[in-house]
Amino acid sequence: MTAWTADHIPDQRGRVAVVTGANSGLGLVTATELARHGARVVLAVRDTAAGREAARRIGGETEVRELDLASLASVRAFAATLVADHPRIDLLVNNAGAVLLGPRRTSVDGFELHLATNLLGHFALTGLLLDSLAAARQARVVSLSSLTHRTARLDFADLMYERDYRGSSAYGRSKLATTVFGVELDRRLRAAGSPVASVLAHPGLSRTNLTPRAWEHRGRAGRVIARLGLLTTQSVQQGALPQLHAATAPGVWGGQFFGPARLWETWGPVAEARLSSGAADPAAGRRLWALAEELTGVSYPGR
């Protein structure tokens, strides 16, 4: 069977796609390929200057809009103007992510920064855009997971990691939470008879700008670690294929999870990936959902 590549993406003309963190790494590749195949792509970025440079490189039909996922006020402002301009949205790729292995940091809303960016911001954004997604034909929400979700654990008694903080564990916990969200969103959309599909993907081990940033706090030693890590990873173009497949491939249904096929899903062609038992647990999904609604103040319309 021929390996799936970006050349297999169907014609995206007439579709509106929103990609968070689209100015670099996996998000830039995803936005580029969607625009190359005809989509109107909204680059949802924290740094609009970097976003405009990315849009210039991408070409095609693009928009640059400011979005800081670590600020619920920013998420609400972004969603309000977006739905006013685009009452129908065909695709939301929740790609942006924070990897911070230094001291514990918090968002402007007081949440642990990994959880705020990787889960809560995307939870709020998806809920605020859901009616516009439901207005489209066969819309999809793609949530970006990570291999780290398999070894992580959700501690609901200390979800913000206020005790015994470790950056790597906090990142893994946030990606597990993101994965639980994607799976629970699928359950709820199916139960409501929604036309929107919630799909998940992970990039395996891929070379992105997050790798060196994660080790900035270690100075020169961190730069060495980051360079060594880049030698063991696949290209960002290859790493973006699972989320592009989840976003565009015909026949994809809600709840599917895609990642690389080889060496414990660390690299290789796109294939269906394996969820951890924790990510698939309906009780964890219900509990996390209730907490996310409480923390963000966003309740999903009619769901």
mmCIF file of C-alpha atoms in Angstrom:
data_model
loop_
_atom_site.group_PDB
_atom_site.id
_atom_site.type_symbol
_atom_site.label_atom_id
_atom_site.label_comp_id
_atom_site.label_asym_id
_atom_site.label_seq_id
_atom_site.Cartn_x
_atom_site.Cartn_y
_atom_site.Cartn_z
ATOM 1 C CA MET A 1 0.000 0.000 0.000
ATOM 2 C CA THR A 2 1.345 3.448 -0.962
ATOM 3 C CA ALA A 3 2.249 5.620 2.016
ATOM 4 C CA TRP A 4 -0.048 8.619 2.518
ATOM 5 C CA THR A 5 1.619 11.955 1.733
ATOM 6 C CA ALA A 6 0.522 15.580 1.513
ATOM 7 C CA ASP A 7 0.008 15.059 -2.220
ATOM 8 C CA HIS A 8 -2.996 12.877 -1.313
ATOM 9 C CA ILE A 9 -4.826 15.809 0.324
ATOM 10 C CA PRO A 10 -8.116 16.347 -1.550
ATOM 11 C CA ASP A 11 -9.062 19.692 -3.052
ATOM 12 C CA GLN A 12 -9.742 22.082 -0.165
ATOM 13 C CA ARG A 13 -11.172 24.969 -2.198
ATOM 14 C CA GLY A 14 -14.171 26.587 -0.524
ATOM 15 C CA ARG A 15 -13.142 25.366 2.936
ATOM 16 C CA VAL A 16 -12.154 27.536 5.890
ATOM 17 C CA ALA A 17 -9.438 26.030 8.103
ATOM 18 C CA VAL A 18 -8.203 27.413 11.426
ATOM 19 C CA VAL A 19 -4.744 26.288 12.574
ATOM 20 C CA THR A 20 -3.451 27.332 15.988
ATOM 21 C CA GLY A 21 0.288 27.900 16.290
ATOM 22 C CA ALA A 22 0.517 28.135 12.505
ATOM 23 C CA ASN A 23 3.608 30.340 12.245
ATOM 24 C CA SER A 24 6.184 27.595 12.903
ATOM 25 C CA GLY A 25 6.822 23.864 13.211
ATOM 26 C CA LEU A 26 4.003 21.405 12.644
ATOM 27 C CA GLY A 27 1.455 24.206 12.421
ATOM 28 C CA LEU A 28 3.326 25.977 9.633
ATOM 29 C CA VAL A 29 3.582 22.777 7.593
ATOM 30 C CA THR A 30 -0.110 22.055 8.192
ATOM 31 C CA ALA A 31 -1.194 25.566 7.212
ATOM 32 C CA THR A 32 1.059 25.498 4.135
ATOM 33 C CA GLU A 33 -0.350 22.229 2.828
ATOM 34 C CA LEU A 34 -3.955 23.239 3.468
ATOM 35 C CA ALA A 35 -3.424 26.521 1.610
ATOM 36 C CA ARG A 36 -1.550 24.729 -1.194
ATOM 37 C CA HIS A 37 -4.636 22.600 -1.732
ATOM 38 C CA GLY A 38 -6.981 25.582 -1.867
ATOM 39 C CA ALA A 39 -8.263 26.160 1.681
ATOM 40 C CA ARG A 40 -8.631 29.621 3.169
ATOM 41 C CA VAL A 41 -6.373 29.242 6.196
ATOM 42 C CA VAL A 42 -6.640 31.304 9.371
ATOM 43 C CA LEU A 43 -3.262 31.437 11.091
ATOM 44 C CA ALA A 44 -4.158 31.737 14.778
ATOM 45 C CA VAL A 45 -0.923 32.922 16.378
ATOM 46 C CA ARG A 46 0.341 34.701 19.464
ATOM 47 C CA ASP A 47 3.019 36.608 17.521
ATOM 48 C CA THR A 48 1.258 38.328 14.613
ATOM 49 C CA ALA A 49 4.512 39.617 13.090
ATOM 50 C CA ALA A 50 5.753 36.023 12.837
ATOM 51 C CA GLY A 51 2.321 35.057 11.560
ATOM 52 C CA ARG A 52 2.473 37.639 8.762
ATOM 53 C CA GLU A 53 5.909 36.378 7.736
ATOM 54 C CA ALA A 54 4.555 32.816 7.723
ATOM 55 C CA ALA A 55 1.571 33.904 5.617
ATOM 56 C CA ARG A 56 3.933 35.549 3.130
ATOM 57 C CA ARG A 57 5.852 32.286 2.804
ATOM 58 C CA ILE A 58 2.714 30.184 2.554
ATOM 59 C CA GLY A 59 0.951 32.209 -0.129
ATOM 60 C CA GLY A 60 -2.576 31.323 -1.170
ATOM 61 C CA GLU A 61 -5.574 32.500 0.813
ATOM 62 C CA THR A 62 -4.503 33.196 4.385
ATOM 63 C CA GLU A 63 -5.492 35.397 7.307
ATOM 64 C CA VAL A 64 -3.401 36.189 10.371
ATOM 65 C CA ARG A 65 -5.275 36.629 13.655
ATOM 66 C CA GLU A 66 -3.945 37.075 17.160
ATOM 67 C CA LEU A 67 -4.612 34.260 19.612
ATOM 68 C CA ASP A 68 -2.928 33.633 22.956
ATOM 69 C CA LEU A 69 -4.240 30.292 24.165
ATOM 70 C CA ALA A 70 -2.882 30.994 27.662
ATOM 71 C CA SER A 71 -5.360 33.877 28.007
ATOM 72 C CA LEU A 72 -9.083 33.116 28.080
ATOM 73 C CA ALA A 73 -9.816 36.761 27.262
ATOM 74 C CA SER A 74 -7.718 36.404 24.095
ATOM 75 C CA VAL A 75 -9.497 33.170 23.177
ATOM 76 C CA ARG A 76 -12.908 34.816 23.559
ATOM 77 C CA ALA A 77 -11.900 37.887 21.561
ATOM 78 C CA PHE A 78 -10.429 35.743 18.778
ATOM 79 C CA ALA A 79 -13.520 33.519 18.589
ATOM 80 C CA ALA A 80 -15.944 36.452 18.570
ATOM 81 C CA THR A 81 -14.330 38.190 15.604
ATOM 82 C CA LEU A 82 -13.695 34.937 13.749
ATOM 83 C CA VAL A 83 -17.293 33.699 13.834
ATOM 84 C CA ALA A 84 -18.522 37.155 12.847
ATOM 85 C CA ASP A 85 -16.399 36.911 9.690
ATOM 86 C CA HIS A 86 -16.730 33.160 9.162
ATOM 87 C CA PRO A 87 -20.103 31.800 10.344
ATOM 88 C CA ARG A 88 -19.091 28.484 8.737
ATOM 89 C CA ILE A 89 -15.768 26.870 9.677
ATOM 90 C CA ASP A 90 -14.811 23.544 8.100
ATOM 91 C CA LEU A 91 -11.707 22.617 10.050
ATOM 92 C CA LEU A 92 -10.119 23.455 13.390
ATOM 93 C CA VAL A 93 -6.608 22.096 13.984
ATOM 94 C CA ASN A 94 -5.718 22.470 17.666
ATOM 95 C CA ASN A 95 -2.001 22.324 16.965
ATOM 96 C CA ALA A 96 -0.335 24.918 19.212
ATOM 97 C CA GLY A 97 1.482 23.663 22.269
ATOM 98 C CA ALA A 98 3.830 24.710 25.043
ATOM 99 C CA VAL A 99 6.831 22.648 26.165
ATOM 100 C CA LEU A 100 8.526 24.309 29.144
ATOM 101 C CA LEU A 101 10.914 22.182 31.185
ATOM 102 C CA GLY A 102 12.084 24.919 33.568
ATOM 103 C CA PRO A 103 10.379 26.236 36.727
ATOM 104 C CA ARG A 104 6.613 26.165 37.103
ATOM 105 C CA ARG A 105 4.850 29.025 35.330
ATOM 106 C CA THR A 106 1.251 30.182 35.307
ATOM 107 C CA SER A 107 -0.988 31.834 32.735
ATOM 108 C CA VAL A 108 -2.602 35.257 33.141
ATOM 109 C CA ASP A 109 -5.640 33.368 34.458
ATOM 110 C CA GLY A 110 -3.540 31.633 37.131
ATOM 111 C CA PHE A 111 -3.448 28.166 35.542
ATOM 112 C CA GLU A 112 -0.312 26.020 35.181
ATOM 113 C CA LEU A 113 0.998 27.120 31.792
ATOM 114 C CA HIS A 114 1.169 23.730 30.040
ATOM 115 C CA LEU A 115 -2.407 22.918 30.992
ATOM 116 C CA ALA A 116 -3.596 26.440 30.176
ATOM 117 C CA THR A 117 -2.103 26.395 26.678
ATOM 118 C CA ASN A 118 -2.385 22.779 25.613
ATOM 119 C CA LEU A 119 -5.805 21.961 27.062
ATOM 120 C CA LEU A 120 -7.852 24.816 28.498
ATOM 121 C CA GLY A 121 -7.252 27.312 25.701
ATOM 122 C CA HIS A 122 -8.163 24.749 23.059
ATOM 123 C CA PHE A 123 -11.145 23.510 25.079
ATOM 124 C CA ALA A 124 -12.527 27.055 25.246
ATOM 125 C CA LEU A 125 -11.734 27.786 21.602
ATOM 126 C CA THR A 126 -13.415 24.626 20.331
ATOM 127 C CA GLY A 127 -16.536 25.269 22.383
ATOM 128 C CA LEU A 128 -16.804 28.861 21.185
ATOM 129 C CA LEU A 129 -16.417 27.789 17.534
ATOM 130 C CA LEU A 130 -18.606 24.703 17.694
ATOM 131 C CA ASP A 131 -21.740 26.260 16.217
ATOM 132 C CA SER A 132 -19.746 27.567 13.250
ATOM 133 C CA LEU A 133 -18.216 24.121 12.812
ATOM 134 C CA ALA A 134 -21.654 22.506 12.963
ATOM 135 C CA ALA A 135 -22.800 24.855 10.186
ATOM 136 C CA ALA A 136 -20.261 23.291 7.812
ATOM 137 C CA ARG A 137 -20.576 20.049 5.901
ATOM 138 C CA GLN A 138 -18.456 17.312 7.502
ATOM 139 C CA ALA A 139 -16.381 19.627 9.707
ATOM 140 C CA ARG A 140 -13.525 18.224 11.769
ATOM 141 C CA VAL A 141 -11.709 19.174 14.946
ATOM 142 C CA VAL A 142 -8.187 17.757 15.135
ATOM 143 C CA SER A 143 -6.521 17.618 18.558
ATOM 144 C CA LEU A 144 -2.764 17.139 18.704
ATOM 145 C CA SER A 145 -1.671 14.469 21.156
ATOM 146 C CA SER A 146 1.833 13.228 21.979
ATOM 147 C CA LEU A 147 3.573 9.945 22.718
ATOM 148 C CA THR A 148 4.047 11.311 26.240
ATOM 149 C CA HIS A 149 0.332 10.871 26.950
ATOM 150 C CA ARG A 150 0.930 7.133 27.413
ATOM 151 C CA THR A 151 3.143 7.488 30.467
ATOM 152 C CA ALA A 152 1.328 10.444 32.027
ATOM 153 C CA ARG A 153 -1.294 10.403 34.770
ATOM 154 C CA LEU A 154 -4.065 12.863 35.562
ATOM 155 C CA ASP A 155 -4.014 13.850 39.222
ATOM 156 C CA PHE A 156 -7.389 15.509 39.720
ATOM 157 C CA ALA A 157 -6.407 16.468 43.268
ATOM 158 C CA ASP A 158 -3.516 18.537 41.910
ATOM 159 C CA LEU A 159 -4.312 19.138 38.242
ATOM 160 C CA MET A 160 -2.336 22.408 38.247
ATOM 161 C CA TYR A 161 0.787 20.629 39.544
ATOM 162 C CA GLU A 162 1.279 22.869 42.568
ATOM 163 C CA ARG A 163 3.112 20.102 44.462
ATOM 164 C CA ASP A 164 6.468 18.568 43.474
ATOM 165 C CA TYR A 165 6.444 20.244 40.058
ATOM 166 C CA ARG A 166 8.389 18.720 37.175
ATOM 167 C CA GLY A 167 8.198 20.335 33.754
ATOM 168 C CA SER A 168 8.403 17.104 31.751
ATOM 169 C CA SER A 169 5.631 15.506 33.799
ATOM 170 C CA ALA A 170 3.496 18.645 33.534
ATOM 171 C CA TYR A 171 3.866 18.580 29.758
ATOM 172 C CA GLY A 172 2.923 14.888 29.593
ATOM 173 C CA ARG A 173 -0.067 15.493 31.844
ATOM 174 C CA SER A 174 -1.261 18.342 29.619
ATOM 175 C CA LYS A 175 -0.981 16.164 26.504
ATOM 176 C CA LEU A 176 -2.854 13.342 28.207
ATOM 177 C CA ALA A 177 -5.539 15.877 29.119
ATOM 178 C CA THR A 178 -5.627 17.067 25.502
ATOM 179 C CA THR A 179 -6.055 13.481 24.332
ATOM 180 C CA VAL A 180 -8.795 12.795 26.872
ATOM 181 C CA PHE A 181 -10.515 15.956 25.627
ATOM 182 C CA GLY A 182 -10.393 14.830 21.986
ATOM 183 C CA VAL A 183 -11.840 11.430 22.852
ATOM 184 C CA GLU A 184 -14.544 12.854 25.138
ATOM 185 C CA LEU A 185 -15.447 15.457 22.516
ATOM 186 C CA ASP A 186 -16.029 12.612 20.068
ATOM 187 C CA ARG A 187 -18.320 10.856 22.555
ATOM 188 C CA ARG A 188 -20.366 13.998 23.121
ATOM 189 C CA LEU A 189 -20.620 14.931 19.452
ATOM 190 C CA ARG A 190 -21.807 11.427 18.583
ATOM 191 C CA ALA A 191 -24.366 11.435 21.400
ATOM 192 C CA ALA A 192 -25.720 14.788 20.187
ATOM 193 C CA GLY A 193 -25.913 13.626 16.573
ATOM 194 C CA SER A 194 -23.539 16.429 15.563
ATOM 195 C CA PRO A 195 -22.064 16.458 12.038
ATOM 196 C CA VAL A 196 -18.688 17.514 13.501
ATOM 197 C CA ALA A 197 -15.998 14.832 13.884
ATOM 198 C CA SER A 198 -13.347 14.944 16.623
ATOM 199 C CA VAL A 199 -10.140 13.283 15.431
ATOM 200 C CA LEU A 200 -6.711 12.967 17.075
ATOM 201 C CA ALA A 201 -3.133 12.770 15.846
ATOM 202 C CA HIS A 202 0.403 12.769 17.165
ATOM 203 C CA PRO A 203 3.692 13.507 15.330
ATOM 204 C CA GLY A 204 5.900 10.823 16.853
ATOM 205 C CA LEU A 205 9.382 12.234 17.427
ATOM 206 C CA SER A 206 9.678 15.203 15.089
ATOM 207 C CA ARG A 207 12.052 18.130 14.733
ATOM 208 C CA THR A 208 10.172 21.272 15.742
ATOM 209 C CA ASN A 209 11.139 24.590 17.298
ATOM 210 C CA LEU A 210 9.657 23.356 20.585
ATOM 211 C CA THR A 211 12.608 21.001 21.114
ATOM 212 C CA PRO A 212 15.283 23.691 21.647
ATOM 213 C CA ARG A 213 12.844 25.967 23.493
ATOM 214 C CA ALA A 214 12.087 23.224 25.994
ATOM 215 C CA TRP A 215 15.705 23.203 27.135
ATOM 216 C CA GLU A 216 16.377 26.964 27.181
ATOM 217 C CA HIS A 217 16.433 27.016 30.989
ATOM 218 C CA ARG A 218 19.544 24.765 31.010
ATOM 219 C CA GLY A 219 21.745 27.249 29.127
ATOM 220 C CA ARG A 220 24.685 25.758 27.190
ATOM 221 C CA ALA A 221 23.942 22.222 28.440
ATOM 222 C CA GLY A 222 20.358 22.630 27.276
ATOM 223 C CA ARG A 223 21.486 23.631 23.796
ATOM 224 C CA VAL A 224 23.630 20.488 23.588
ATOM 225 C CA ILE A 225 20.728 18.289 24.716
ATOM 226 C CA ALA A 226 18.441 19.935 22.166
ATOM 227 C CA ARG A 227 20.906 19.356 19.319
ATOM 228 C CA LEU A 228 21.324 15.692 20.251
ATOM 229 C CA GLY A 229 17.547 15.318 20.364
ATOM 230 C CA LEU A 230 17.216 16.728 16.855
ATOM 231 C CA LEU A 231 19.446 13.934 15.540
ATOM 232 C CA THR A 232 16.984 11.250 16.634
ATOM 233 C CA THR A 233 13.820 12.789 15.173
ATOM 234 C CA GLN A 234 12.048 12.812 11.826
ATOM 235 C CA SER A 235 11.459 15.935 9.764
ATOM 236 C CA VAL A 236 8.678 18.324 10.677
ATOM 237 C CA GLN A 237 7.174 17.713 7.221
ATOM 238 C CA GLN A 238 6.858 14.008 8.013
ATOM 239 C CA GLY A 239 5.682 14.717 11.554
ATOM 240 C CA ALA A 240 2.808 16.870 10.303
ATOM 241 C CA LEU A 241 1.364 14.130 8.095
ATOM 242 C CA PRO A 242 -0.734 12.429 10.829
ATOM 243 C CA GLN A 243 -2.611 15.651 11.614
ATOM 244 C CA LEU A 244 -2.995 16.484 7.921
ATOM 245 C CA HIS A 245 -4.393 12.996 7.361
ATOM 246 C CA ALA A 246 -6.768 13.416 10.304
ATOM 247 C CA ALA A 247 -7.852 16.779 8.923
ATOM 248 C CA THR A 248 -8.377 15.935 5.269
ATOM 249 C CA ALA A 249 -8.317 12.248 4.333
ATOM 250 C CA PRO A 250 -11.620 10.844 3.040
ATOM 251 C CA GLY A 251 -13.251 8.200 5.201
ATOM 252 C CA VAL A 252 -11.886 9.437 8.524
ATOM 253 C CA TRP A 253 -14.424 9.204 11.333
ATOM 254 C CA GLY A 254 -14.714 10.699 14.791
ATOM 255 C CA GLY A 255 -12.569 9.106 17.470
ATOM 256 C CA GLN A 256 -9.801 7.909 15.162
ATOM 257 C CA PHE A 257 -6.219 8.527 16.232
ATOM 258 C CA PHE A 258 -3.304 8.760 13.781
ATOM 259 C CA GLY A 259 0.466 8.731 14.197
ATOM 260 C CA PRO A 260 3.641 7.317 12.634
ATOM 261 C CA ALA A 261 3.667 3.584 11.946
ATOM 262 C CA ARG A 262 7.201 2.508 12.881
ATOM 263 C CA LEU A 263 9.415 1.934 15.928
ATOM 264 C CA TRP A 264 6.744 2.314 18.603
ATOM 265 C CA GLU A 265 5.071 5.097 16.620
ATOM 266 C CA THR A 266 8.123 7.375 16.729
ATOM 267 C CA TRP A 267 8.552 7.793 12.961
ATOM 268 C CA GLY A 268 7.405 6.561 9.571
ATOM 269 C CA PRO A 269 4.277 6.656 7.405
ATOM 270 C CA VAL A 270 0.842 7.502 8.774
ATOM 271 C CA ALA A 271 -1.142 4.744 10.473
ATOM 272 C CA GLU A 272 -3.763 4.416 13.183
ATOM 273 C CA ALA A 273 -2.212 5.018 16.590
ATOM 274 C CA ARG A 274 -2.829 3.476 19.995
ATOM 275 C CA LEU A 275 -4.595 5.308 22.797
ATOM 276 C CA SER A 276 -3.523 4.719 26.369
ATOM 277 C CA SER A 277 -6.138 3.214 28.686
ATOM 278 C CA GLY A 278 -6.139 6.471 30.651
ATOM 279 C CA ALA A 279 -6.961 8.512 27.558
ATOM 280 C CA ALA A 280 -9.836 6.210 26.623
ATOM 281 C CA ASP A 281 -11.397 6.122 30.125
ATOM 282 C CA PRO A 282 -14.941 7.586 29.945
ATOM 283 C CA ALA A 283 -14.940 8.421 33.670
ATOM 284 C CA ALA A 284 -11.767 10.488 33.264
ATOM 285 C CA GLY A 285 -13.312 12.168 30.235
ATOM 286 C CA ARG A 286 -16.438 13.195 32.121
ATOM 287 C CA ARG A 287 -14.454 14.447 35.106
ATOM 288 C CA LEU A 288 -11.963 16.432 33.029
ATOM 289 C CA TRP A 289 -14.766 17.914 30.943
ATOM 290 C CA ALA A 290 -16.613 19.180 34.027
ATOM 291 C CA LEU A 291 -13.412 20.740 35.365
ATOM 292 C CA ALA A 292 -12.577 22.359 32.030
ATOM 293 C CA GLU A 293 -16.042 23.904 31.806
ATOM 294 C CA GLU A 294 -15.698 25.234 35.350
ATOM 295 C CA LEU A 295 -12.190 26.635 34.811
ATOM 296 C CA THR A 296 -12.836 28.230 31.414
ATOM 297 C CA GLY A 297 -16.446 29.269 31.877
ATOM 298 C CA VAL A 298 -17.212 27.776 28.446
ATOM 299 C CA SER A 299 -20.137 25.370 28.134
ATOM 300 C CA TYR A 300 -20.657 23.678 24.800
ATOM 301 C CA PRO A 301 -23.880 24.824 23.092
ATOM 302 C CA GLY A 302 -26.639 22.239 23.020
ATOM 303 C CA ARG A 303 -24.301 19.364 23.839
#
